[in-house]
PDB file of C-alpha atoms in Angstrom:
ATOM      1  CA  UNK L1228      -8.234  24.990  23.882  1.00  0.00           C
ATOM      2  CA  UNK L1229      -7.370  21.390  24.228  1.00  0.00           C
ATOM      3  CA  UNK L1230      -4.335  19.431  22.948  1.00  0.00           C
ATOM      4  CA  UNK L1231      -3.906  16.766  20.269  1.00  0.00           C
ATOM      5  CA  UNK L1232      -2.052  13.801  21.769  1.00  0.00           C
ATOM      6  CA  UNK L1233      -0.634  10.592  20.250  1.00  0.00           C
ATOM      7  CA  UNK L1234      -2.466   7.761  22.147  1.00  0.00           C
ATOM      8  CA  UNK L1235      -1.587   4.743  19.834  1.00  0.00           C
ATOM      9  CA  UNK L1236       0.725   3.359  17.194  1.00  0.00           C
ATOM     10  CA  UNK L1237       1.015   0.680  14.987  1.00  0.00           C
ATOM     11  CA  UNK L1238       2.998  -0.545  11.934  1.00  0.00           C
ATOM     12  CA  UNK L1239       2.967  -3.240   9.295  1.00  0.00           C
ATOM     13  CA  UNK L1240       5.771  -4.134   6.942  1.00  0.00           C
ATOM     14  CA  UNK L1241       6.097  -6.018   3.482  1.00  0.00           C
ATOM     15  CA  UNK L1242       6.206  -9.730   4.133  1.00  0.00           C
ATOM     16  CA  UNK L1243       9.564 -10.441   2.217  1.00  0.00           C
ATOM     17  CA  UNK L1244      12.824  -9.539   3.508  1.00  0.00           C
ATOM     18  CA  UNK L1245      15.428  -8.558   0.552  1.00  0.00           C
ATOM     19  CA  UNK L1246      19.044  -8.201   1.479  1.00  0.00           C
ATOM     20  CA  UNK L1247      21.472  -6.414  -0.183  1.00  0.00           C
ATOM     21  CA  UNK L1248      22.811  -9.501  -1.800  1.00  0.00           C
ATOM     22  CA  UNK L1249      19.409 -10.287  -3.036  1.00  0.00           C
ATOM     23  CA  UNK L1250      19.481  -6.791  -4.905  1.00  0.00           C
ATOM     24  CA  UNK L1251      22.951  -7.697  -6.115  1.00  0.00           C
ATOM     25  CA  UNK L1252      21.199 -10.513  -8.061  1.00  0.00           C
ATOM     26  CA  UNK L1253      19.205  -7.945 -10.108  1.00  0.00           C
ATOM     27  CA  UNK L1254      21.387  -5.165 -10.632  1.00  0.00           C
ATOM     28  CA  UNK L1255      25.175  -4.617 -10.625  1.00  0.00           C
ATOM     29  CA  UNK L1256      25.740  -3.729  -6.947  1.00  0.00           C
ATOM     30  CA  UNK L1257      27.019  -5.242  -3.680  1.00  0.00           C
ATOM     31  CA  UNK L1258      26.157  -5.251  -0.199  1.00  0.00           C
ATOM     32  CA  UNK L1259      29.446  -3.074   0.676  1.00  0.00           C
ATOM     33  CA  UNK L1260      28.498  -0.568  -2.168  1.00  0.00           C
ATOM     34  CA  UNK L1261      24.776  -0.137  -0.888  1.00  0.00           C
ATOM     35  CA  UNK L1262      25.788  -0.162   2.849  1.00  0.00           C
ATOM     36  CA  UNK L1263      28.668   2.355   2.542  1.00  0.00           C
ATOM     37  CA  UNK L1264      26.599   4.805   0.671  1.00  0.00           C
ATOM     38  CA  UNK L1265      23.212   4.533   2.433  1.00  0.00           C
ATOM     39  CA  UNK L1266      23.439   2.552   5.789  1.00  0.00           C
ATOM     40  CA  UNK L1267      20.725   0.218   4.406  1.00  0.00           C
ATOM     41  CA  UNK L1268      21.322  -3.581   4.611  1.00  0.00           C
ATOM     42  CA  UNK L1269      17.912  -4.877   3.672  1.00  0.00           C
ATOM     43  CA  UNK L1270      14.256  -3.702   2.979  1.00  0.00           C
ATOM     44  CA  UNK L1271      10.936  -5.094   3.038  1.00  0.00           C
ATOM     45  CA  UNK L1272       8.989  -5.833  -0.077  1.00  0.00           C
ATOM     46  CA  UNK L1273       5.116  -6.577  -0.088  1.00  0.00           C
ATOM     47  CA  UNK L1274       4.250  -9.614  -2.076  1.00  0.00           C
ATOM     48  CA  UNK L1275       0.391  -9.770  -1.566  1.00  0.00           C
ATOM     49  CA  UNK L1276      -0.597  -6.663   0.764  1.00  0.00           C
ATOM     50  CA  UNK L1277      -1.411  -3.555  -1.154  1.00  0.00           C
ATOM     51  CA  UNK L1278      -1.201  -0.319  -0.010  1.00  0.00           C
ATOM     52  CA  UNK L1279      -4.546  -0.309   1.976  1.00  0.00           C
ATOM     53  CA  UNK L1280      -3.748  -3.589   3.342  1.00  0.00           C
ATOM     54  CA  UNK L1281      -0.538  -2.687   4.867  1.00  0.00           C
ATOM     55  CA  UNK L1282      -2.312   0.673   6.224  1.00  0.00           C
ATOM     56  CA  UNK L1283      -5.061  -1.295   7.659  1.00  0.00           C
ATOM     57  CA  UNK L1284      -3.038  -3.609   9.549  1.00  0.00           C
ATOM     58  CA  UNK L1285      -1.250  -0.811  10.925  1.00  0.00           C
ATOM     59  CA  UNK L1286      -4.381   0.915  12.026  1.00  0.00           C
ATOM     60  CA  UNK L1287      -5.559  -2.209  13.694  1.00  0.00           C
ATOM     61  CA  UNK L1288      -2.412  -2.543  15.792  1.00  0.00           C
ATOM     62  CA  UNK L1289      -2.627   1.560  16.512  1.00  0.00           C
ATOM     63  CA  UNK L1290      -6.242   1.012  17.743  1.00  0.00           C
ATOM     64  CA  UNK L1291      -5.565  -1.958  19.706  1.00  0.00           C
ATOM     65  CA  UNK L1292      -2.554   0.060  21.430  1.00  0.00           C
ATOM     66  CA  UNK L1293      -4.739   3.171  22.035  1.00  0.00           C
ATOM     67  CA  UNK L1294      -7.512   0.741  23.615  1.00  0.00           C
ATOM     68  CA  UNK L1295     -10.401   2.584  21.663  1.00  0.00           C
ATOM     69  CA  UNK L1296     -13.134   1.142  19.345  1.00  0.00           C
ATOM     70  CA  UNK L1297     -12.862   1.493  15.654  1.00  0.00           C
ATOM     71  CA  UNK L1298     -16.440   3.361  15.927  1.00  0.00           C
ATOM     72  CA  UNK L1299     -14.793   6.032  17.867  1.00  0.00           C
ATOM     73  CA  UNK L1300     -12.742   7.032  14.809  1.00  0.00           C
ATOM     74  CA  UNK L1301     -14.189  10.611  13.527  1.00  0.00           C
ATOM     75  CA  UNK L1302     -11.178  10.929  10.865  1.00  0.00           C
ATOM     76  CA  UNK L1303      -8.891   8.932   8.682  1.00  0.00           C
ATOM     77  CA  UNK L1304      -6.022  10.509   6.663  1.00  0.00           C
ATOM     78  CA  UNK L1305      -3.731   8.291   4.799  1.00  0.00           C
ATOM     79  CA  UNK L1306      -0.565   9.770   3.584  1.00  0.00           C
ATOM     80  CA  UNK L1307       0.825   8.002   0.480  1.00  0.00           C
ATOM     81  CA  UNK L1308       2.543   8.398  -2.880  1.00  0.00           C
ATOM     82  CA  UNK L1309       1.661   4.882  -4.116  1.00  0.00           C
ATOM     83  CA  UNK L1310      -2.160   4.315  -3.793  1.00  0.00           C
ATOM     84  CA  UNK L1311      -3.595   1.178  -5.346  1.00  0.00           C
ATOM     85  CA  UNK L1312      -6.333   3.212  -7.187  1.00  0.00           C
ATOM     86  CA  UNK L1313      -7.216   6.834  -7.720  1.00  0.00           C
ATOM     87  CA  UNK L1314     -10.406   6.392  -6.632  1.00  0.00           C
ATOM     88  CA  UNK L1315     -11.671   5.185  -4.117  1.00  0.00           C
ATOM     89  CA  UNK L1316      -8.832   6.767  -1.855  1.00  0.00           C
ATOM     90  CA  UNK L1317      -6.630   4.394   0.149  1.00  0.00           C
ATOM     91  CA  UNK L1318      -8.242   6.192   3.172  1.00  0.00           C
ATOM     92  CA  UNK L1319     -11.689   5.198   2.138  1.00  0.00           C
ATOM     93  CA  UNK L1320     -10.343   1.723   1.332  1.00  0.00           C
ATOM     94  CA  UNK L1321      -9.072   1.706   4.963  1.00  0.00           C
ATOM     95  CA  UNK L1322     -12.229   2.974   6.424  1.00  0.00           C
ATOM     96  CA  UNK L1323     -14.162   0.186   4.643  1.00  0.00           C
ATOM     97  CA  UNK L1324     -11.603  -2.575   6.015  1.00  0.00           C
ATOM     98  CA  UNK L1325     -11.770  -1.298   9.424  1.00  0.00           C
ATOM     99  CA  UNK L1326     -15.648  -0.706   9.464  1.00  0.00           C
ATOM    100  CA  UNK L1327     -14.805   2.718  10.763  1.00  0.00           C
ATOM    101  CA  UNK L1328     -18.274   4.070   9.516  1.00  0.00           C
ATOM    102  CA  UNK L1329     -18.315   7.249  11.387  1.00  0.00           C
ATOM    103  CA  UNK L1330     -15.054   8.747  10.050  1.00  0.00           C
ATOM    104  CA  UNK L1331     -14.482  11.167   7.517  1.00  0.00           C
ATOM    105  CA  UNK L1332     -11.518   9.695   5.129  1.00  0.00           C
ATOM    106  CA  UNK L1333      -9.281  11.378   2.372  1.00  0.00           C
ATOM    107  CA  UNK L1334      -5.716  10.875   1.316  1.00  0.00           C
ATOM    108  CA  UNK L1335      -2.780  13.178   1.366  1.00  0.00           C
ATOM    109  CA  UNK L1336       0.282  13.334  -1.113  1.00  0.00           C
ATOM    110  CA  UNK L1337       3.233  14.961   0.131  1.00  0.00           C
ATOM    111  CA  UNK L1338       5.698  12.154  -0.366  1.00  0.00           C
ATOM    112  CA  UNK L1339       8.185  11.414   2.438  1.00  0.00           C
ATOM    113  CA  UNK L1340       6.739  14.392   4.373  1.00  0.00           C
ATOM    114  CA  UNK L1341       3.185  12.949   4.236  1.00  0.00           C
ATOM    115  CA  UNK L1342       2.981  11.815   7.937  1.00  0.00           C
ATOM    116  CA  UNK L1343       3.918  15.342   8.929  1.00  0.00           C
ATOM    117  CA  UNK L1344       1.477  16.851   6.601  1.00  0.00           C
ATOM    118  CA  UNK L1345      -1.343  14.506   7.833  1.00  0.00           C
ATOM    119  CA  UNK L1346      -0.901  15.103  11.812  1.00  0.00           C
ATOM    120  CA  UNK L1347      -0.818  18.889  11.106  1.00  0.00           C
ATOM    121  CA  UNK L1348      -4.059  18.526   8.982  1.00  0.00           C
ATOM    122  CA  UNK L1349      -5.609  16.211  11.460  1.00  0.00           C
ATOM    123  CA  UNK L1350      -4.922  18.580  14.254  1.00  0.00           C
ATOM    124  CA  UNK L1351      -7.012  21.252  12.496  1.00  0.00           C
ATOM    125  CA  UNK L1352      -9.801  19.071  12.404  1.00  0.00           C
ATOM    126  CA  UNK L1353      -9.774  17.814  16.085  1.00  0.00           C
ATOM    127  CA  UNK L1354     -11.832  20.284  18.001  1.00  0.00           C
ATOM    128  CA  UNK L1355     -13.299  17.839  20.652  1.00  0.00           C
ATOM    129  CA  UNK L1356     -16.797  18.331  19.608  1.00  0.00           C
ATOM    130  CA  UNK L1357     -17.532  16.834  15.997  1.00  0.00           C
ATOM    131  CA  UNK L1358     -13.819  15.703  15.555  1.00  0.00           C
ATOM    132  CA  UNK L1359     -12.456  13.884  18.625  1.00  0.00           C
ATOM    133  CA  UNK L1360     -10.253  10.937  17.421  1.00  0.00           C
ATOM    134  CA  UNK L1361      -8.303  10.454  14.285  1.00  0.00           C
ATOM    135  CA  UNK L1362      -6.212   8.025  12.620  1.00  0.00           C
ATOM    136  CA  UNK L1363      -3.159   9.063  10.674  1.00  0.00           C
ATOM    137  CA  UNK L1364      -1.508   6.597   8.211  1.00  0.00           C
ATOM    138  CA  UNK L1365       1.643   6.686   6.185  1.00  0.00           C
ATOM    139  CA  UNK L1366       1.784   3.834   3.681  1.00  0.00           C
ATOM    140  CA  UNK L1367       3.521   3.012   0.728  1.00  0.00           C
ATOM    141  CA  UNK L1368       4.211   0.174  -1.884  1.00  0.00           C
ATOM    142  CA  UNK L1369       7.123   1.801  -3.370  1.00  0.00           C
ATOM    143  CA  UNK L1370       8.152  -1.569  -4.988  1.00  0.00           C
ATOM    144  CA  UNK L1371       5.438  -0.787  -7.611  1.00  0.00           C
ATOM    145  CA  UNK L1372       7.093   2.326  -8.824  1.00  0.00           C
ATOM    146  CA  UNK L1373      10.867   1.503  -8.334  1.00  0.00           C
ATOM    147  CA  UNK L1374      13.098   1.239 -11.609  1.00  0.00           C
ATOM    148  CA  UNK L1375      14.426  -2.113 -10.919  1.00  0.00           C
ATOM    149  CA  UNK L1376      17.090  -1.772 -13.523  1.00  0.00           C
ATOM    150  CA  UNK L1377      18.273   1.562 -11.790  1.00  0.00           C
ATOM    151  CA  UNK L1378      20.873   0.721  -9.156  1.00  0.00           C
ATOM    152  CA  UNK L1379      21.000   4.168  -7.847  1.00  0.00           C
ATOM    153  CA  UNK L1380      17.236   4.045  -6.642  1.00  0.00           C
ATOM    154  CA  UNK L1381      16.258   0.604  -6.240  1.00  0.00           C
ATOM    155  CA  UNK L1382      18.465  -0.243  -3.480  1.00  0.00           C
ATOM    156  CA  UNK L1383      16.909   2.527  -1.326  1.00  0.00           C
ATOM    157  CA  UNK L1384      13.129   1.830  -0.906  1.00  0.00           C
ATOM    158  CA  UNK L1385      11.100  -0.573   0.948  1.00  0.00           C
ATOM    159  CA  UNK L1386       7.211  -1.295   1.487  1.00  0.00           C
ATOM    160  CA  UNK L1387       5.361  -0.610   4.848  1.00  0.00           C
ATOM    161  CA  UNK L1388       2.769   1.323   6.630  1.00  0.00           C
ATOM    162  CA  UNK L1389       2.798   3.183  10.005  1.00  0.00           C
ATOM    163  CA  UNK L1390       0.001   4.676  11.961  1.00  0.00           C
ATOM    164  CA  UNK L1391      -0.852   6.831  14.907  1.00  0.00           C
ATOM    165  CA  UNK L1392      -4.333   7.484  16.766  1.00  0.00           C
ATOM    166  CA  UNK L1393      -4.430  11.022  17.616  1.00  0.00           C
ATOM    167  CA  UNK L1394      -7.102  12.643  20.402  1.00  0.00           C
ATOM    168  CA  UNK L1395      -8.466  15.671  21.318  1.00  0.00           C
ATOM    169  CA  UNK L1396      -7.529  16.069  24.901  1.00  0.00           C
ATOM    170  CA  UNK L1397      -7.558  18.571  27.909  1.00  0.00           C
ATOM    171  CA  UNK L1398      -4.481  17.045  29.419  1.00  0.00           C
ATOM    172  CA  UNK L1399      -1.015  18.859  28.662  1.00  0.00           C
ATOM    173  CA  UNK L1400       1.384  17.788  26.208  1.00  0.00           C
ATOM    174  CA  UNK L1401       0.908  16.470  22.730  1.00  0.00           C
ATOM    175  CA  UNK L1402       1.641  18.486  19.432  1.00  0.00           C
ATOM    176  CA  UNK L1403       3.179  21.507  20.573  1.00  0.00           C
ATOM    177  CA  UNK L1404       3.881  22.813  17.077  1.00  0.00           C
ATOM    178  CA  UNK L1405       4.143  21.831  13.364  1.00  0.00           C
ATOM    179  CA  UNK L1406       6.605  23.566  10.726  1.00  0.00           C
ATOM    180  CA  UNK L1407       5.707  22.697   6.957  1.00  0.00           C
ATOM    181  CA  UNK L1408       7.077  23.891   3.594  1.00  0.00           C
ATOM    182  CA  UNK L1409       7.048  23.065   0.139  1.00  0.00           C
ATOM    183  CA  UNK L1410       9.197  24.050  -2.984  1.00  0.00           C
ATOM    184  CA  UNK L1411       7.595  23.084  -6.195  1.00  0.00           C
ATOM    185  CA  UNK L1412      10.153  24.590  -8.522  1.00  0.00           C
ATOM    186  CA  UNK L1413      12.704  21.779  -7.407  1.00  0.00           C
ATOM    187  CA  UNK L1414      10.049  18.889  -7.999  1.00  0.00           C
ATOM    188  CA  UNK L1415      11.779  17.428 -10.832  1.00  0.00           C
ATOM    189  CA  UNK L1416      14.699  16.238  -8.244  1.00  0.00           C
ATOM    190  CA  UNK L1417      12.465  13.583  -6.935  1.00  0.00           C
ATOM    191  CA  UNK L1418       9.603  12.561  -9.241  1.00  0.00           C
ATOM    192  CA  UNK L1419       7.711   9.528 -10.865  1.00  0.00           C
ATOM    193  CA  UNK L1420       7.058  11.192 -14.461  1.00  0.00           C
ATOM    194  CA  UNK L1421       3.508  12.326 -15.323  1.00  0.00           C
ATOM    195  CA  UNK L1422       0.289  11.340 -16.877  1.00  0.00           C
ATOM    196  CA  UNK L1423      -0.057  12.710 -20.267  1.00  0.00           C
ATOM    197  CA  UNK L1424      -3.364  13.953 -21.975  1.00  0.00           C
ATOM    198  CA  UNK L1425      -4.842  10.872 -23.519  1.00  0.00           C
ATOM    199  CA  UNK L1426      -8.285  10.885 -25.247  1.00  0.00           C
ATOM    200  CA  UNK L1427      -9.868  10.410 -28.597  1.00  0.00           C
ATOM    201  CA  UNK L1428      -9.217  14.208 -29.628  1.00  0.00           C
ATOM    202  CA  UNK L1429      -5.359  13.897 -28.770  1.00  0.00           C
ATOM    203  CA  UNK L1430      -3.015  12.105 -30.824  1.00  0.00           C
ATOM    204  CA  UNK L1431       0.228  11.042 -29.234  1.00  0.00           C
ATOM    205  CA  UNK L1432       2.766   8.083 -29.070  1.00  0.00           C
ATOM    206  CA  UNK L1433       4.159   9.083 -25.858  1.00  0.00           C
ATOM    207  CA  UNK L1434       2.881   6.593 -23.156  1.00  0.00           C
ATOM    208  CA  UNK L1435       5.048   8.394 -20.351  1.00  0.00           C
ATOM    209  CA  UNK L1436       7.280   6.876 -17.741  1.00  0.00           C
ATOM    210  CA  UNK L1437       5.979   6.209 -14.298  1.00  0.00           C
ATOM    211  CA  UNK L1438       8.964   4.935 -12.419  1.00  0.00           C
ATOM    212  CA  UNK L1439      10.577   6.895  -9.780  1.00  0.00           C
ATOM    213  CA  UNK L1440      13.651   8.870 -10.666  1.00  0.00           C
ATOM    214  CA  UNK L1441      15.932  10.890  -8.432  1.00  0.00           C
ATOM    215  CA  UNK L1442      18.682  13.597  -9.020  1.00  0.00           C
ATOM    216  CA  UNK L1443      20.509  12.032  -6.030  1.00  0.00           C
ATOM    217  CA  UNK L1444      23.174  14.822  -5.209  1.00  0.00           C
ATOM    218  CA  UNK L1445      20.345  17.531  -5.370  1.00  0.00           C
ATOM    219  CA  UNK L1446      18.301  15.554  -3.000  1.00  0.00           C
ATOM    220  CA  UNK L1447      21.108  15.086  -0.587  1.00  0.00           C
ATOM    221  CA  UNK L1448      22.254  18.659  -0.699  1.00  0.00           C
ATOM    222  CA  UNK L1449      18.520  19.524   0.028  1.00  0.00           C
ATOM    223  CA  UNK L1450      17.963  17.197   2.821  1.00  0.00           C
ATOM    224  CA  UNK L1451      21.267  17.717   4.939  1.00  0.00           C
ATOM    225  CA  UNK L1452      20.261  21.429   4.928  1.00  0.00           C
ATOM    226  CA  UNK L1453      16.509  21.110   5.610  1.00  0.00           C
ATOM    227  CA  UNK L1454      16.704  18.759   8.624  1.00  0.00           C
ATOM    228  CA  UNK L1455      18.731  20.987  10.796  1.00  0.00           C
ATOM    229  CA  UNK L1456      16.512  24.068   9.401  1.00  0.00           C
ATOM    230  CA  UNK L1457      13.291  22.349  10.294  1.00  0.00           C
ATOM    231  CA  UNK L1458      14.588  21.146  13.551  1.00  0.00           C
ATOM    232  CA  UNK L1459      15.730  24.747  14.537  1.00  0.00           C
ATOM    233  CA  UNK L1460      12.688  26.411  13.318  1.00  0.00           C
ATOM    234  CA  UNK L1461      10.083  24.583  15.732  1.00  0.00           C
ATOM    235  CA  UNK L1462      12.333  25.131  18.545  1.00  0.00           C
ATOM    236  CA  UNK L1463      12.970  28.568  18.057  1.00  0.00           C
ATOM    237  CA  UNK L1464       9.375  29.294  17.645  1.00  0.00           C
ATOM    238  CA  UNK L1465       8.708  27.787  20.920  1.00  0.00           C
ATOM    239  CA  UNK L1466      11.588  28.919  22.911  1.00  0.00           C
ATOM    240  CA  UNK L1467      12.637  25.366  23.341  1.00  0.00           C
ATOM    241  CA  UNK L1468      16.394  24.215  23.627  1.00  0.00           C
ATOM    242  CA  UNK L1469      17.746  21.045  21.818  1.00  0.00           C
ATOM    243  CA  UNK L1470      18.718  19.878  25.213  1.00  0.00           C
ATOM    244  CA  UNK L1471      15.148  19.314  26.012  1.00  0.00           C
ATOM    245  CA  UNK L1472      14.713  17.126  23.250  1.00  0.00           C
ATOM    246  CA  UNK L1473      15.061  13.392  24.229  1.00  0.00           C
ATOM    247  CA  UNK L1474      14.923  12.031  20.378  1.00  0.00           C
ATOM    248  CA  UNK L1475      14.766  13.372  16.887  1.00  0.00           C
ATOM    249  CA  UNK L1476      12.939  11.104  14.598  1.00  0.00           C
ATOM    250  CA  UNK L1477      13.921  11.702  10.779  1.00  0.00           C
ATOM    251  CA  UNK L1478      12.727  10.335   7.782  1.00  0.00           C
ATOM    252  CA  UNK L1479      14.461   7.332   7.114  1.00  0.00           C
ATOM    253  CA  UNK L1480      16.249   7.856   3.742  1.00  0.00           C
ATOM    254  CA  UNK L1481      19.866   7.707   4.210  1.00  0.00           C
ATOM    255  CA  UNK L1482      22.297   7.123   7.104  1.00  0.00           C
ATOM    256  CA  UNK L1483      24.933   9.894   5.794  1.00  0.00           C
ATOM    257  CA  UNK L1484      22.144  12.348   5.382  1.00  0.00           C
ATOM    258  CA  UNK L1485      21.022  11.925   9.149  1.00  0.00           C
ATOM    259  CA  UNK L1486      25.085  11.833  10.154  1.00  0.00           C
ATOM    260  CA  UNK L1487      25.307  15.265   8.396  1.00  0.00           C
ATOM    261  CA  UNK L1488      22.496  16.824  10.245  1.00  0.00           C
ATOM    262  CA  UNK L1489      23.603  15.235  13.493  1.00  0.00           C
ATOM    263  CA  UNK L1490      26.840  17.316  12.845  1.00  0.00           C
ATOM    264  CA  UNK L1491      25.192  20.620  11.746  1.00  0.00           C
ATOM    265  CA  UNK L1492      22.685  20.435  14.992  1.00  0.00           C
ATOM    266  CA  UNK L1493      25.791  19.418  17.259  1.00  0.00           C
ATOM    267  CA  UNK L1494      23.506  16.492  18.496  1.00  0.00           C
ATOM    268  CA  UNK L1495      24.857  13.083  18.926  1.00  0.00           C
ATOM    269  CA  UNK L1496      23.723  10.302  16.631  1.00  0.00           C
ATOM    270  CA  UNK L1497      22.287   8.144  19.426  1.00  0.00           C
ATOM    271  CA  UNK L1498      19.522  10.896  20.010  1.00  0.00           C
ATOM    272  CA  UNK L1499      18.510  10.218  16.371  1.00  0.00           C
ATOM    273  CA  UNK L1500      16.229   7.158  16.045  1.00  0.00           C
ATOM    274  CA  UNK L1501      17.506   4.821  13.162  1.00  0.00           C
ATOM    275  CA  UNK L1502      15.917   1.754  11.616  1.00  0.00           C
ATOM    276  CA  UNK L1503      16.669   2.429   7.834  1.00  0.00           C
ATOM    277  CA  UNK L1504      19.197  -0.477   7.746  1.00  0.00           C
ATOM    278  CA  UNK L1505      16.369  -2.806   8.284  1.00  0.00           C
ATOM    279  CA  UNK L1506      13.543  -1.155   6.093  1.00  0.00           C
ATOM    280  CA  UNK L1507      15.089   1.181   3.729  1.00  0.00           C
ATOM    281  CA  UNK L1508      13.313   4.406   2.599  1.00  0.00           C
ATOM    282  CA  UNK L1509       9.511   3.648   3.015  1.00  0.00           C
ATOM    283  CA  UNK L1510       8.738   7.196   2.356  1.00  0.00           C
ATOM    284  CA  UNK L1511       5.373   8.494   3.975  1.00  0.00           C
ATOM    285  CA  UNK L1512       5.461   5.311   6.393  1.00  0.00           C
ATOM    286  CA  UNK L1513       9.157   5.729   7.757  1.00  0.00           C
ATOM    287  CA  UNK L1514       8.375   8.116  10.534  1.00  0.00           C
ATOM    288  CA  UNK L1515       5.226   6.492  11.975  1.00  0.00           C
ATOM    289  CA  UNK L1516       7.174   3.026  11.573  1.00  0.00           C
ATOM    290  CA  UNK L1517      10.016   4.303  13.597  1.00  0.00           C
ATOM    291  CA  UNK L1518       7.757   5.946  16.235  1.00  0.00           C
ATOM    292  CA  UNK L1519       5.606   2.845  16.756  1.00  0.00           C
ATOM    293  CA  UNK L1520       8.987   0.850  17.370  1.00  0.00           C
ATOM    294  CA  UNK L1521      10.135   3.292  19.614  1.00  0.00           C
ATOM    295  CA  UNK L1522       6.489   3.150  21.615  1.00  0.00           C
ATOM    296  CA  UNK L1523       6.923  -0.329  21.696  1.00  0.00           C
ATOM    297  CA  UNK L1524      10.426  -0.719  23.076  1.00  0.00           C
ATOM    298  CA  UNK L1525       9.326   2.045  26.008  1.00  0.00           C
ATOM    299  CA  UNK L1526      11.831   4.446  24.552  1.00  0.00           C
ATOM    300  CA  UNK L1527       9.244   7.245  25.025  1.00  0.00           C
ATOM    301  CA  UNK L1528       7.703   8.288  28.172  1.00  0.00           C
ATOM    302  CA  UNK L1529       4.946  10.572  29.352  1.00  0.00           C
ATOM    303  CA  UNK L1530       6.477  14.236  29.442  1.00  0.00           C
ATOM    304  CA  UNK L1531       9.273  13.354  27.068  1.00  0.00           C
ATOM    305  CA  UNK L1532       9.793  15.941  23.954  1.00  0.00           C
ATOM    306  CA  UNK L1533      10.604  14.613  20.615  1.00  0.00           C
ATOM    307  CA  UNK L1534      10.735  16.063  17.110  1.00  0.00           C
ATOM    308  CA  UNK L1535       9.669  14.211  13.925  1.00  0.00           C
ATOM    309  CA  UNK L1536      11.222  15.605  10.762  1.00  0.00           C
ATOM    310  CA  UNK L1537      10.743  14.771   7.042  1.00  0.00           C
ATOM    311  CA  UNK L1538      11.659  15.802   3.763  1.00  0.00           C
ATOM    312  CA  UNK L1539      10.904  14.557   0.316  1.00  0.00           C
ATOM    313  CA  UNK L1540       9.408  14.774  -3.183  1.00  0.00           C
ATOM    314  CA  UNK L1541       7.598  17.855  -3.974  1.00  0.00           C
ATOM    315  CA  UNK L1542       9.713  19.145  -2.639  1.00  0.00           C
ATOM    316  CA  UNK L1543       8.261  19.065   0.505  1.00  0.00           C
ATOM    317  CA  UNK L1544       9.528  19.272   4.292  1.00  0.00           C
ATOM    318  CA  UNK L1545       8.341  19.674   7.883  1.00  0.00           C
ATOM    319  CA  UNK L1546       8.937  19.046  11.648  1.00  0.00           C
ATOM    320  CA  UNK L1547       6.471  18.429  14.566  1.00  0.00           C
ATOM    321  CA  UNK L1548       7.408  19.276  17.949  1.00  0.00           C
ATOM    322  CA  UNK L1549       5.807  16.664  20.335  1.00  0.00           C
ATOM    323  CA  UNK L1550       5.450  16.337  23.982  1.00  0.00           C
ATOM    324  CA  UNK L1551       4.347  12.609  24.633  1.00  0.00           C
TER     325      UNK L1551
END
């Protein structure tokens, strides 16, 4: 049996840089208030690029980095909570924009854990026969669903996409193990409302609310526990020590969450890759954006072991143990 390796990465961010001071002109807040509670200094907001545009641009860079032809792609999976349409899927829109006519394409909705779920799904497809190469993208235009009147949430989120090319290979390394989990009973902690039944046979004045809402304390409590648990889970299942892990790449939600996880795992903060100060929380895009930055900077070398760990709405969570 072969291994599933990441051979290319890419990213694309919303075009407009929005600072904390800019946010303070919209709601009652300040740079000091936001920074001290989240670690976020600025975020990127999309002006003209929709979800599939960001995903496509990130994919183009990943394809170039992997040095493959777009027609080599057998599979495209896009993880998103903010598709621009229910159908066609964002993945199908990306397939069309890339001209990846040989690829099977579909979306996954697992919020901020979406990239983890997508890699796990892709590795089940990649058999070295029919499916040899996959494009996995996390892409979000969260500015579309943020309540810009709610200072507790609008300060947190940004727009962007991150992509990775996965390949079936006989070479050693790649995805060693994946752990994922869900708890739908806690779903109301982080949600965007729901679509009501609407048809000629139903009378209702309830139009619903589709803006993002979050029970901050509940989500924080969940996150600070699930990161160390997920990291420990993939390590224990594979008899690997934390000392062997070069970097942990967490979902970029809140600096204090990562700091708490660092203390619980007894791992120094410099072994966690953090870029949320620049981009905020980009949900399914945050981990692949971080991964591409690290790859571009030459921070990861062949043979290095890293852990990707995510958590988010659903509630969902997961971790990937990866050898570069």
